[in-house]
PDB file of C-alpha atoms in Angstrom:
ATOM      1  CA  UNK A 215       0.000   0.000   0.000  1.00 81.00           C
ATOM      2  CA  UNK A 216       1.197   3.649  -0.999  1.00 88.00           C
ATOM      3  CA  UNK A 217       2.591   5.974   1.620  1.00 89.00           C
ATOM      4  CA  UNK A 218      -0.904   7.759   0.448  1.00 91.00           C
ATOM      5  CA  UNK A 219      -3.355   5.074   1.152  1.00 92.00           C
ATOM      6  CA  UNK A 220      -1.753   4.442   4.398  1.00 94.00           C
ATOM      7  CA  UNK A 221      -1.788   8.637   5.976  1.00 93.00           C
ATOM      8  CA  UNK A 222      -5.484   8.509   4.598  1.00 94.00           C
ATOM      9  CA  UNK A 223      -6.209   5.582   6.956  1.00 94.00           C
ATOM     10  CA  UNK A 224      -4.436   6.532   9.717  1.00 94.00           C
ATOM     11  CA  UNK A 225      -6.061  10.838   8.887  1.00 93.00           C
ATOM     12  CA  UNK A 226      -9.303   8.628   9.213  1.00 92.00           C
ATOM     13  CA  UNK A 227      -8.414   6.807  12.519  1.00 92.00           C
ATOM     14  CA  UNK A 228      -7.611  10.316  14.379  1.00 90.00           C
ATOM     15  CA  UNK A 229     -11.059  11.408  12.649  1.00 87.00           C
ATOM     16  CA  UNK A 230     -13.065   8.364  13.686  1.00 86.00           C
ATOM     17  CA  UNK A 231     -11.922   6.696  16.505  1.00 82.00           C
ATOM     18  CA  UNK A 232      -9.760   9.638  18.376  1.00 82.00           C
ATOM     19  CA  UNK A 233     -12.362  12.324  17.618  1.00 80.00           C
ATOM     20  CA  UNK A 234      -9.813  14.483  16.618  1.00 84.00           C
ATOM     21  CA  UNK A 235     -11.138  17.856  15.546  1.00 83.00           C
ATOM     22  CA  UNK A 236     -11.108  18.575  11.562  1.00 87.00           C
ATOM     23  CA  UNK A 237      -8.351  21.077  11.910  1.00 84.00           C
ATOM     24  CA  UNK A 238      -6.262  18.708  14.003  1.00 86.00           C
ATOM     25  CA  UNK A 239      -6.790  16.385  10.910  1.00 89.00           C
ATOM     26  CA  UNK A 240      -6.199  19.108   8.330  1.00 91.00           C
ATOM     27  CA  UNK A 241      -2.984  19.952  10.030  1.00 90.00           C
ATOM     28  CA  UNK A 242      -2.059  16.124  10.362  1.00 92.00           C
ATOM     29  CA  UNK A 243      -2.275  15.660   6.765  1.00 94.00           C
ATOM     30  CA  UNK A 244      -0.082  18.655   4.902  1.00 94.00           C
ATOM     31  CA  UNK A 245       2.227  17.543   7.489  1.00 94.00           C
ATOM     32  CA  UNK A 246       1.823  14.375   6.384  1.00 94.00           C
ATOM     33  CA  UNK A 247       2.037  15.678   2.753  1.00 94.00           C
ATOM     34  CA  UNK A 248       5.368  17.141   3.080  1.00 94.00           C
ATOM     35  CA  UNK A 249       6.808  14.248   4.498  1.00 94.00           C
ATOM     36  CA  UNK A 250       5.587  12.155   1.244  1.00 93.00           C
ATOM     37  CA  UNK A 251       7.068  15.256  -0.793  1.00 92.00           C
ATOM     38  CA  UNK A 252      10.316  15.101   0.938  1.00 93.00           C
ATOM     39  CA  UNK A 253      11.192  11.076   0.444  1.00 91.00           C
ATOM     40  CA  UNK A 254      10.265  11.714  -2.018  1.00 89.00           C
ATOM     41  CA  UNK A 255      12.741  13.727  -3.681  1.00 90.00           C
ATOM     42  CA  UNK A 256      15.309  11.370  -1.731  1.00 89.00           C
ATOM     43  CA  UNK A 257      17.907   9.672  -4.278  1.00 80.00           C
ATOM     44  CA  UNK A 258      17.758   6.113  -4.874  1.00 76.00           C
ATOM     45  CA  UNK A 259      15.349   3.554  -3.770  1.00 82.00           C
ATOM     46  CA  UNK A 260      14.568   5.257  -0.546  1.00 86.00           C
ATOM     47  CA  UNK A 261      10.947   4.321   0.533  1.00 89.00           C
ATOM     48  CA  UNK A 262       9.071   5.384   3.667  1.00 91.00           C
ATOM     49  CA  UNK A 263       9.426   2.065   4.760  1.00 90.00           C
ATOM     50  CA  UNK A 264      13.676   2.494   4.560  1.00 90.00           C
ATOM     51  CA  UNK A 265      13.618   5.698   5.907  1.00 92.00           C
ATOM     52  CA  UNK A 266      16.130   6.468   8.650  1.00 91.00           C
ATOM     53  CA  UNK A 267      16.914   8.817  10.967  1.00 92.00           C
ATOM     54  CA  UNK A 268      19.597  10.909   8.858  1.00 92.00           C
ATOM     55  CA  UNK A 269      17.218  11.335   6.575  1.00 92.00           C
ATOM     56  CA  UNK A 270      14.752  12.563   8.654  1.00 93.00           C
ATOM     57  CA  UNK A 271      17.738  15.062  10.271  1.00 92.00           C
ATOM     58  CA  UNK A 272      18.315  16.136   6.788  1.00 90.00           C
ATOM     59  CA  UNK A 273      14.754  17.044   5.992  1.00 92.00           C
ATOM     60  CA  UNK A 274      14.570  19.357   9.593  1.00 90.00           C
ATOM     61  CA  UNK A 275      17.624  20.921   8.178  1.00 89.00           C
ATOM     62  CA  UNK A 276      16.317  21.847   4.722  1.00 89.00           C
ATOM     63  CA  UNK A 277      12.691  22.983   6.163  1.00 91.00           C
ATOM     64  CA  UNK A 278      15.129  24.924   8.929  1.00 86.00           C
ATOM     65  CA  UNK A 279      16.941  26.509   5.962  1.00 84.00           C
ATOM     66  CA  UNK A 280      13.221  27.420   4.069  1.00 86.00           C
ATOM     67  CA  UNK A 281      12.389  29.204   7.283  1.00 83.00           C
ATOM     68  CA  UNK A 282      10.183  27.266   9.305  1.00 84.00           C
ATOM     69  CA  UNK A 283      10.978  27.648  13.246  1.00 83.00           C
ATOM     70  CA  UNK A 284      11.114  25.627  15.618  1.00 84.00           C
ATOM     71  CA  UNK A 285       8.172  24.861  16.903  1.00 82.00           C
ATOM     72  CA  UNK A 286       6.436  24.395  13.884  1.00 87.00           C
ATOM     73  CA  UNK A 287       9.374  21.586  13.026  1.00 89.00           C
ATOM     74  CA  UNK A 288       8.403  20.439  16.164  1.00 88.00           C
ATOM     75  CA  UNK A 289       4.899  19.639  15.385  1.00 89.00           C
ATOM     76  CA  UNK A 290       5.449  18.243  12.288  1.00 91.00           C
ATOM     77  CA  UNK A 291       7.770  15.669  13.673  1.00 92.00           C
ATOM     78  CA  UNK A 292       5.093  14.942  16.425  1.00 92.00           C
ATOM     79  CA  UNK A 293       2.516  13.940  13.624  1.00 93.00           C
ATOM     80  CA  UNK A 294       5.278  11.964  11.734  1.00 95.00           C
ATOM     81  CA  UNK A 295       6.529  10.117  14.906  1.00 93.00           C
ATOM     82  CA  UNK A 296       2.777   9.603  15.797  1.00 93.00           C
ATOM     83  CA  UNK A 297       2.144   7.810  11.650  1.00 94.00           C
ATOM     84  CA  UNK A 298       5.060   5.911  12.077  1.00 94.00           C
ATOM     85  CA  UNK A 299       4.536   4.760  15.639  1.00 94.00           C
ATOM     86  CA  UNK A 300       0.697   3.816  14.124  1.00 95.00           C
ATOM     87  CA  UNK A 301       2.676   1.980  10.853  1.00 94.00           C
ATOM     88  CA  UNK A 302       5.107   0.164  13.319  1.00 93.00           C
ATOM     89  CA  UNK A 303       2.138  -1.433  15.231  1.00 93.00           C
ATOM     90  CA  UNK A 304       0.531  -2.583  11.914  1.00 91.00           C
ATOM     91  CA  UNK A 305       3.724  -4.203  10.711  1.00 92.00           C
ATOM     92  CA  UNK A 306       4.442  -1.629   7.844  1.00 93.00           C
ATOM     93  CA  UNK A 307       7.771  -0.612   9.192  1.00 91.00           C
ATOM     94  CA  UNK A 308      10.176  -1.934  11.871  1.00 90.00           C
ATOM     95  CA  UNK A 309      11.874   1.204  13.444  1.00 89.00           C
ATOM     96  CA  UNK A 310      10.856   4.531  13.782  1.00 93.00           C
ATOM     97  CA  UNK A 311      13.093   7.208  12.057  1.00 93.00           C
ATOM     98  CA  UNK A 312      11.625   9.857  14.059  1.00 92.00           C
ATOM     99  CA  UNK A 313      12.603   8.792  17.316  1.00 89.00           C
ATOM    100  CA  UNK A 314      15.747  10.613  18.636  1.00 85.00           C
ATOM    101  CA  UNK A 315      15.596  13.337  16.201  1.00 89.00           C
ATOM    102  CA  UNK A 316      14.598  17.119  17.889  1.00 86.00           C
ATOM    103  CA  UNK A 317      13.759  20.203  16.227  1.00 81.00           C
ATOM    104  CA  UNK A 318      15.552  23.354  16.870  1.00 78.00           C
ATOM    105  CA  UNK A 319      14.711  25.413  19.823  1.00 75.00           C
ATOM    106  CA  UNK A 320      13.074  28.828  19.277  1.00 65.00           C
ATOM    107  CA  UNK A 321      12.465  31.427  21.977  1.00 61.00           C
ATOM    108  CA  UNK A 322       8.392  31.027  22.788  1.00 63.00           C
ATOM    109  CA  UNK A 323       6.585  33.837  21.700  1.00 63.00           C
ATOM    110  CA  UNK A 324       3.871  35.422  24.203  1.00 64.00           C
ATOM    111  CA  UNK A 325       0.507  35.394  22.898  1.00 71.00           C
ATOM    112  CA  UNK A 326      -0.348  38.723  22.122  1.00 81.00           C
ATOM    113  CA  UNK A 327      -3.388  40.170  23.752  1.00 82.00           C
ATOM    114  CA  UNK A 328      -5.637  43.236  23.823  1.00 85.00           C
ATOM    115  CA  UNK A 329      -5.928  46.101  26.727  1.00 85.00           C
ATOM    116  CA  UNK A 330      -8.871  46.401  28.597  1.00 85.00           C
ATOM    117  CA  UNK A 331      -9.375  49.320  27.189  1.00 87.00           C
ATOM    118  CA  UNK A 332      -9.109  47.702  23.861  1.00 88.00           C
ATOM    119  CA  UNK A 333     -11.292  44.974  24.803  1.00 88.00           C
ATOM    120  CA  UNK A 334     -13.828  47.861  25.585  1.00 88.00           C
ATOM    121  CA  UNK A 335     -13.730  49.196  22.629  1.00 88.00           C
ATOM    122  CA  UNK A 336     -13.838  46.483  20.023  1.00 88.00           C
ATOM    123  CA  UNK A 337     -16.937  45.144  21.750  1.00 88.00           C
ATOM    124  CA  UNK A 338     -18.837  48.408  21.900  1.00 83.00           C
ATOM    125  CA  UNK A 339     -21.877  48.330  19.380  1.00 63.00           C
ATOM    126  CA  UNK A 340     -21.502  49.025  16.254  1.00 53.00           C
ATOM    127  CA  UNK A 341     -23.574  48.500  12.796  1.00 53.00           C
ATOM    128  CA  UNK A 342     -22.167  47.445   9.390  1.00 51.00           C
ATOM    129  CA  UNK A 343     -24.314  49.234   6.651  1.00 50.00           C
ATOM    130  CA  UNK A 344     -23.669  46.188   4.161  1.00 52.00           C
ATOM    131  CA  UNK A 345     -25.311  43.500   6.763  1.00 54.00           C
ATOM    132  CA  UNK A 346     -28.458  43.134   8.037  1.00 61.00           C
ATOM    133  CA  UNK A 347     -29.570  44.186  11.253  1.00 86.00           C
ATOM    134  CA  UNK A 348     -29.788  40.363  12.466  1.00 89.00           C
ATOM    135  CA  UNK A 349     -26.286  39.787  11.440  1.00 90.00           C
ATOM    136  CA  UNK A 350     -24.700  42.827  13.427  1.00 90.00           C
ATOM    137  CA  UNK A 351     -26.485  41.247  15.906  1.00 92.00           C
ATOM    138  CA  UNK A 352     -25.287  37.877  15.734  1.00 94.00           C
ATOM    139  CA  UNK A 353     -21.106  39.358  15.417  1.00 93.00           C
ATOM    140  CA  UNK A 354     -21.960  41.134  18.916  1.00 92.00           C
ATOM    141  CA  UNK A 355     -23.332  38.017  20.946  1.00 94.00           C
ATOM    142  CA  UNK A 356     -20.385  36.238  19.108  1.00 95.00           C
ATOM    143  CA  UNK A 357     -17.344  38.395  19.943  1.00 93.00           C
ATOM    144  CA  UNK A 358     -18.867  39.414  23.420  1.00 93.00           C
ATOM    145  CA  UNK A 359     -19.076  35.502  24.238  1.00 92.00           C
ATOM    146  CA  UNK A 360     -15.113  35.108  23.124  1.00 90.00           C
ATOM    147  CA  UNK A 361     -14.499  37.583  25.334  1.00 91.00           C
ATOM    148  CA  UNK A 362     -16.539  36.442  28.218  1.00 89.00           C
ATOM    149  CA  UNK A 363     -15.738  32.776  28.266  1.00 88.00           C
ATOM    150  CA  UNK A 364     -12.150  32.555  26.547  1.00 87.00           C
ATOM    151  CA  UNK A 365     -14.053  29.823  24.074  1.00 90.00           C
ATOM    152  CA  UNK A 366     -11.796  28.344  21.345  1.00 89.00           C
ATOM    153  CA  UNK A 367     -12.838  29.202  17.871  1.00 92.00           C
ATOM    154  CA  UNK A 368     -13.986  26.001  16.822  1.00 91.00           C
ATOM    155  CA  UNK A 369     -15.649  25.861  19.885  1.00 91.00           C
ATOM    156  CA  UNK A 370     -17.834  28.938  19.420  1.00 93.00           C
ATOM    157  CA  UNK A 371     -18.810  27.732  16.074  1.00 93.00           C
ATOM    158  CA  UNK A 372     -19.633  24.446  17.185  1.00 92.00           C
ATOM    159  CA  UNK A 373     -22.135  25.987  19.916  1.00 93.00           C
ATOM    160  CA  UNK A 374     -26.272  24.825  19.059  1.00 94.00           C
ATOM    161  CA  UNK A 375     -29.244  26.510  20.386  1.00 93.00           C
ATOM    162  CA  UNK A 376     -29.614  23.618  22.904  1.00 91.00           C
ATOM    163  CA  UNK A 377     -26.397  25.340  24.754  1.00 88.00           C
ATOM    164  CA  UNK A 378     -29.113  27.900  26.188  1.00 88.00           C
ATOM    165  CA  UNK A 379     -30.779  26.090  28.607  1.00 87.00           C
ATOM    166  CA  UNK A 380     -27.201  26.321  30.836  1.00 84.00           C
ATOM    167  CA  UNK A 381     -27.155  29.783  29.518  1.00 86.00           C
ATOM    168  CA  UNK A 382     -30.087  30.953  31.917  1.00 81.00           C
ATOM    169  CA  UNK A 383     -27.575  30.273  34.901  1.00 85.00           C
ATOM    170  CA  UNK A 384     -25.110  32.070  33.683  1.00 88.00           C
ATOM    171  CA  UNK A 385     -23.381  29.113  32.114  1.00 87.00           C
ATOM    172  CA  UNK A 386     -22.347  27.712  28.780  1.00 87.00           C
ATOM    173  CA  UNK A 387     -21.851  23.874  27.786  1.00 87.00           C
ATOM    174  CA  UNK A 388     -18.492  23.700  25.144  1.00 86.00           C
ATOM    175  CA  UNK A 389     -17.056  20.609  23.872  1.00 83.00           C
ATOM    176  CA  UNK A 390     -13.518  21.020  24.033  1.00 78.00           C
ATOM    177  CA  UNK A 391     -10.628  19.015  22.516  1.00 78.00           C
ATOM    178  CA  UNK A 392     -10.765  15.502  22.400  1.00 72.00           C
ATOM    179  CA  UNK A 393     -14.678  15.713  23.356  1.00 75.00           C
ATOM    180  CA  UNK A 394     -13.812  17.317  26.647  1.00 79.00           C
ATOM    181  CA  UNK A 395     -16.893  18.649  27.244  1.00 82.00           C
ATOM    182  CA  UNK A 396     -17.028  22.027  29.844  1.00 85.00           C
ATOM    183  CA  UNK A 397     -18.837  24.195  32.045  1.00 84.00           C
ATOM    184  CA  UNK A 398     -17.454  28.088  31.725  1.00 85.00           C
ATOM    185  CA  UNK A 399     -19.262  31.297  33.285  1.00 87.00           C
ATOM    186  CA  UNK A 400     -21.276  33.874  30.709  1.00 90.00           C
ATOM    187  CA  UNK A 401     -21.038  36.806  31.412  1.00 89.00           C
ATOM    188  CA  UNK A 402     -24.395  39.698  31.643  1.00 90.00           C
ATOM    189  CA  UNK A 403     -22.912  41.594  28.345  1.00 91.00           C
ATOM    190  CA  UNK A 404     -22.486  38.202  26.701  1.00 92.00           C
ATOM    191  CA  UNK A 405     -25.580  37.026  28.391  1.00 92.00           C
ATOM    192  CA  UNK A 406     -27.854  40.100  26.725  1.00 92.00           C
ATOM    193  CA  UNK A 407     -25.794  40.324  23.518  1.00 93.00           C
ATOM    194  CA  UNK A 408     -26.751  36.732  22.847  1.00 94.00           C
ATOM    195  CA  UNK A 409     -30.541  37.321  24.060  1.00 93.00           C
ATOM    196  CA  UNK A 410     -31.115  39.799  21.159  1.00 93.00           C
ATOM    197  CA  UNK A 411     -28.937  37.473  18.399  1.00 95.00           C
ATOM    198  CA  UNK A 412     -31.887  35.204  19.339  1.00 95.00           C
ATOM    199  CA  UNK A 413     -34.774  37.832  18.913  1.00 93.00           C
ATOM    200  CA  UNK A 414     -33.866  37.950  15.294  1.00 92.00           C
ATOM    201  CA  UNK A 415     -32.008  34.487  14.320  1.00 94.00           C
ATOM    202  CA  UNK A 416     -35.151  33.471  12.827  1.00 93.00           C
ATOM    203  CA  UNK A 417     -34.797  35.490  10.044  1.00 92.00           C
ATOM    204  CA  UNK A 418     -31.552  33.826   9.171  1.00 93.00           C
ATOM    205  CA  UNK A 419     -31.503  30.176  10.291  1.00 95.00           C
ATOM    206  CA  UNK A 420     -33.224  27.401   8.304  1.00 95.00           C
ATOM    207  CA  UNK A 421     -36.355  26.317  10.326  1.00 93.00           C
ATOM    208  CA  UNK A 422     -34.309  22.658  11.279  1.00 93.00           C
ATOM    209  CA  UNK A 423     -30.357  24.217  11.403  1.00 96.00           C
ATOM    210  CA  UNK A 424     -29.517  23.394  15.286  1.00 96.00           C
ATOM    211  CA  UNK A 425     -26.524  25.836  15.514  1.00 96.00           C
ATOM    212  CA  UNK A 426     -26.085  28.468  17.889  1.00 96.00           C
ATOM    213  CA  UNK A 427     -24.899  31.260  15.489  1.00 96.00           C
ATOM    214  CA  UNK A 428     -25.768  31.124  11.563  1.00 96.00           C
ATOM    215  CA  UNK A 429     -24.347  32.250   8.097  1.00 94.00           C
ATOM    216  CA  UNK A 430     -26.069  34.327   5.512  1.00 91.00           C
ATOM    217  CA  UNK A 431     -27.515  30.925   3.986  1.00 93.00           C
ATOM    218  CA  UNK A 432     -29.216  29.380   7.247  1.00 95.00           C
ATOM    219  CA  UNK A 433     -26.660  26.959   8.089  1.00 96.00           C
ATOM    220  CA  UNK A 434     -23.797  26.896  10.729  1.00 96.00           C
ATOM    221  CA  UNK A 435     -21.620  29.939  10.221  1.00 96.00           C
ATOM    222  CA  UNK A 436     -17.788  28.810   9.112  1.00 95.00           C
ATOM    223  CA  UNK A 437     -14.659  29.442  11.001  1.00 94.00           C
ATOM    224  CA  UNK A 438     -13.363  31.338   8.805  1.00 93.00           C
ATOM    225  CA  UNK A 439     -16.429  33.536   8.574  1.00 94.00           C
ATOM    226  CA  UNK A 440     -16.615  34.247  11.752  1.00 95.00           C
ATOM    227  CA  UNK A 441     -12.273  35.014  11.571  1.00 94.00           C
ATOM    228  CA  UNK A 442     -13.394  37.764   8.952  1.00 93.00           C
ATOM    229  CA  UNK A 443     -16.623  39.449  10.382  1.00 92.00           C
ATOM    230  CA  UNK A 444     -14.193  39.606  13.540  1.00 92.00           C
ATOM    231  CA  UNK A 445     -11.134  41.476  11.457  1.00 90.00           C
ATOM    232  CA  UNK A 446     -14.150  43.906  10.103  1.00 87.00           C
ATOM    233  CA  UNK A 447     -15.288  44.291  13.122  1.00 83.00           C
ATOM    234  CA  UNK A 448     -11.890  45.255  14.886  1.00 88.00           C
ATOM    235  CA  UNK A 449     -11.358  47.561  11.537  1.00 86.00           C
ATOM    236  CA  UNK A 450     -14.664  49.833  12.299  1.00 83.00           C
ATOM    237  CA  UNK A 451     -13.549  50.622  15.501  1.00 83.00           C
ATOM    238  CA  UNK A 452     -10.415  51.595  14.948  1.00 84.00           C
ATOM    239  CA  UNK A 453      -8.079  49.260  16.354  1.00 85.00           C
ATOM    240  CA  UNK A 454      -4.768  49.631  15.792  1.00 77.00           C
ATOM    241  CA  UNK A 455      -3.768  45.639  15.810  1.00 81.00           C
ATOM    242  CA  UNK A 456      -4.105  42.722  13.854  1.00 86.00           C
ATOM    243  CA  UNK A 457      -7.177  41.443  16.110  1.00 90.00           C
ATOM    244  CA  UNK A 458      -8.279  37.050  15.814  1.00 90.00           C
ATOM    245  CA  UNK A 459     -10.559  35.274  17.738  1.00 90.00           C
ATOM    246  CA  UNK A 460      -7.451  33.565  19.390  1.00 86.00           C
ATOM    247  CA  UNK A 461      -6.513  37.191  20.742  1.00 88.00           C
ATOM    248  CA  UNK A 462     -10.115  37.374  22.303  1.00 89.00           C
ATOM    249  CA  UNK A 463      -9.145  34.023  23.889  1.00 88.00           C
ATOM    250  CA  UNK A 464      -5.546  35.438  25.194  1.00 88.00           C
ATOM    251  CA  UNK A 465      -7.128  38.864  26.272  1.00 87.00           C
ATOM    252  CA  UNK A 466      -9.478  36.646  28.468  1.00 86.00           C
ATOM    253  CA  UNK A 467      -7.532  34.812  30.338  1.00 84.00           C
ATOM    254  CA  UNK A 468      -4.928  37.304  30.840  1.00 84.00           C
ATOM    255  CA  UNK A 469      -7.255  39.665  32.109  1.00 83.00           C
ATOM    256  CA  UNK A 470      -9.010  36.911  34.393  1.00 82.00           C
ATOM    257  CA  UNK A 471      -5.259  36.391  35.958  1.00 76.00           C
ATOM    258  CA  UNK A 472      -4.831  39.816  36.167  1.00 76.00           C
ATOM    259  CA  UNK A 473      -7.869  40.602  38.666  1.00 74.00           C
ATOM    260  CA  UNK A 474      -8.073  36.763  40.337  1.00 74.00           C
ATOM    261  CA  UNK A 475      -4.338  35.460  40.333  1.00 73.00           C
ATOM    262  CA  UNK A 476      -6.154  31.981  40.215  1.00 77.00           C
ATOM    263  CA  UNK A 477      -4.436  30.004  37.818  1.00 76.00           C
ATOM    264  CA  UNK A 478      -6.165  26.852  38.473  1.00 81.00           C
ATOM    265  CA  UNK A 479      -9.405  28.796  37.859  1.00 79.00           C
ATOM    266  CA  UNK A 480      -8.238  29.627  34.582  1.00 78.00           C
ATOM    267  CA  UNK A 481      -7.040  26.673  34.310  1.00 81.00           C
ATOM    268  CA  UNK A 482     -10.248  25.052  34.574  1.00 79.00           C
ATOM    269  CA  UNK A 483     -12.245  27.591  32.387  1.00 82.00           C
ATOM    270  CA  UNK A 484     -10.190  27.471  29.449  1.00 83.00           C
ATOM    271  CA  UNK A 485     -10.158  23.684  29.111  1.00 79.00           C
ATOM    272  CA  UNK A 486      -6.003  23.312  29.094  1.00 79.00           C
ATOM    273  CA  UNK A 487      -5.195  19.592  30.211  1.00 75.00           C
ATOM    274  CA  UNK A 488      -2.271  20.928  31.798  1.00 75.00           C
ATOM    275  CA  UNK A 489      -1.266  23.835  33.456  1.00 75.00           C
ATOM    276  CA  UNK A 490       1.623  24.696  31.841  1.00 72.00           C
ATOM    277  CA  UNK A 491      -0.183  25.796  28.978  1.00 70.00           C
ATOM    278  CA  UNK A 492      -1.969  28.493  31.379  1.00 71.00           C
ATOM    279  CA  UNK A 493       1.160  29.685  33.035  1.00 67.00           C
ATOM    280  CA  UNK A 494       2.314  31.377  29.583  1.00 67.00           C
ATOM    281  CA  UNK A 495      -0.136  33.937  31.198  1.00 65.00           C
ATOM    282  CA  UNK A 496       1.779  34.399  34.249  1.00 63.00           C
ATOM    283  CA  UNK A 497       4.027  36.055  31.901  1.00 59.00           C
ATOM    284  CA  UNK A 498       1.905  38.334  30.408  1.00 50.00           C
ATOM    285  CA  UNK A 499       1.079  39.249  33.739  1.00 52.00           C
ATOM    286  CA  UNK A 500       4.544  40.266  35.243  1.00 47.00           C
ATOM    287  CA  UNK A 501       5.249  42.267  31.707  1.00 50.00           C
ATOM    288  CA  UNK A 502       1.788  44.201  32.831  1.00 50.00           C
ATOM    289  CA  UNK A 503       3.000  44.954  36.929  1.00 45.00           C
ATOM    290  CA  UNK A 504       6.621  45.984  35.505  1.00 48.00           C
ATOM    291  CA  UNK A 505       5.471  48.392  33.100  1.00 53.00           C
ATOM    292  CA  UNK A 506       3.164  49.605  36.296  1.00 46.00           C
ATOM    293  CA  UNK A 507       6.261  49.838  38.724  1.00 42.00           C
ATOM    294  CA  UNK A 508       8.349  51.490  36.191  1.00 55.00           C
ATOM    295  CA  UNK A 509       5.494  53.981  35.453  1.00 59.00           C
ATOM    296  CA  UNK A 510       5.477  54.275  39.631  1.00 51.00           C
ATOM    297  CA  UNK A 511       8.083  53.698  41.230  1.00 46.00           C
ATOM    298  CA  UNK A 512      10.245  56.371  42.160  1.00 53.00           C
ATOM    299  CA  UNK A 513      13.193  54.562  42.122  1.00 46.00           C
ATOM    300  CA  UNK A 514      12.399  53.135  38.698  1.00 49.00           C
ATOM    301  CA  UNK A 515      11.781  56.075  37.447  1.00 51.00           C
ATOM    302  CA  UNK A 516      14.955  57.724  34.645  1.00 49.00           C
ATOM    303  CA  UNK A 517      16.524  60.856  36.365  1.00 45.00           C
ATOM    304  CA  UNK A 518      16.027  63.516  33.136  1.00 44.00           C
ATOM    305  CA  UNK A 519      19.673  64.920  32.112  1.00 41.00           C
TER     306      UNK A 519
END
């Protein structure tokens, strides 16, 4: 069987079996792509089944040397260790090349996040003259609820109507990775914001669509929909960054921190399986109290010349 046929079976396990999300899978397979891309322009009768580890060290180098950092070399020998590990135990190869090899280390990036202030104003109302009324309403109960509940993007989308019922306590029901399923606090803005989407969702939705929040056409509004009405969004009011719905997500939790210092708490709402993926906000958080003490401080203060 083809290197092909075999990553489309294993892409269909993850899907299937490990309820991996779509872009999990998506990711998994141009990773997988490049992989089939780079034996194969290996001299000789190389195969994926002959493959060994200085070849593999050779391909990090080369995608190194077209610019791709560390961490993204890092996850792409993750999902080839992970297809080889899955060949191994189906007799397709005996070793796996992947194991000992280990990307370059890059310096880890803080997640960049908005002010309050910012927050504030992105999320004040405002109309786009080329949607309906309906749909202005549906970006504000969207973007407020980002904001409120630090929800993942494909979470958000993947919100139905049924999710309301928890809503009335001031709750929402997300399924997170893996199926995790969660409990996170809605906030009163979020809470009314979504109360008027619902006044007029019925003159978007299809009469049967179960989702939450809707396209033009009725159906389940897109990821990548929802990525755009938030850049338009961010554009009307001014803002002077780059804003995603993974920068709603960042400005959540770092503001959370900020005013609780719980990190479990944050923790918890968020949906991280460990907390070392919440403590990158720890760091957001001393950047914000030393630009405060060197604002304050009188001995932090520059002596003018």
């Amino acid at each position: 069987m083809s290197l092909t046929a075999l990553s489309e079976r294993y892409l269909d396990e993850l899907a299937q079996q490990r309820r991996q999300s779509p872009h999990t899978v998506s990711n998994y397979r141009r990773d997988l792509r490049t992989l089939e891309r780079l034996v194969g322009e290996l001299p000789g009768n190389v195969s994926f089944r002959t493959l060994q580890v200085h070849h593999v060290r050779r391909f990090v180098t080369q995608l190194h040397a077209r610019g791709l950092g560390g961490r993204s070399l890092a996850r792409l020998l993750s999902a080839w260790r992970g297809f080889y590990r899955w060949l191994g135990l189906r007799g397709e190869v005996s070793v796996n090349p992947m194991d000992g090899v280990k990307a370059p280390k890059s310096p880890r990036a803080l997640p960049k996040v908005l002010s309050p202030d910012e927050a504030s104003r992105l999320l004040s109302t405002v109309g786009d003259e080329k949607c309906d009324d309906a749909l202005n309403l549906r970006d504000q109960a969207m973007f407020e609820l980002f904001y409120s509940s630090g929800l993942r993007l494909a979470e958000l989308a993947a919100l139905d109507t049924s999710c309301l019922a928890d809503l009335a306590n001031g709750e929402i029901r997300v399924l997170g990775k893996r199926s995790k399923a969660r409990l996170v606090p809605v906030g009163g803005k979020a809470r009314e914001a979504i109360g008027q989407w619902m006044l007029g969702r019925g003159q978007v939705a299809k009469p049967d669509e179960p989702a939450l929040f809707v396209g033009q056409r009725g159906a389940r509004i897109h990821p990548r929909v929802i990525e755009e009405r938030l850049k338009c969004f961010a554009r009307a009011q001014g803002l002077p960054v780059h804003v995603h719905p993974h920068m709603l997500r960042h400005s959540f939790a770092s503001h959370m921190l900020q005013s609780s210092g719980d990190l479990r708490a944050v923790q918890e709402m968020l949906g991280h399986a460990s907390i070392a993926s919440t403590q990158v906000y720890t760091h957001l958080d001393f950047q914000h109290l030393a630009k405060v003490y060197d604002a304050a401080h009188p001995r932090a203060k520059r002596r003018e010349s």
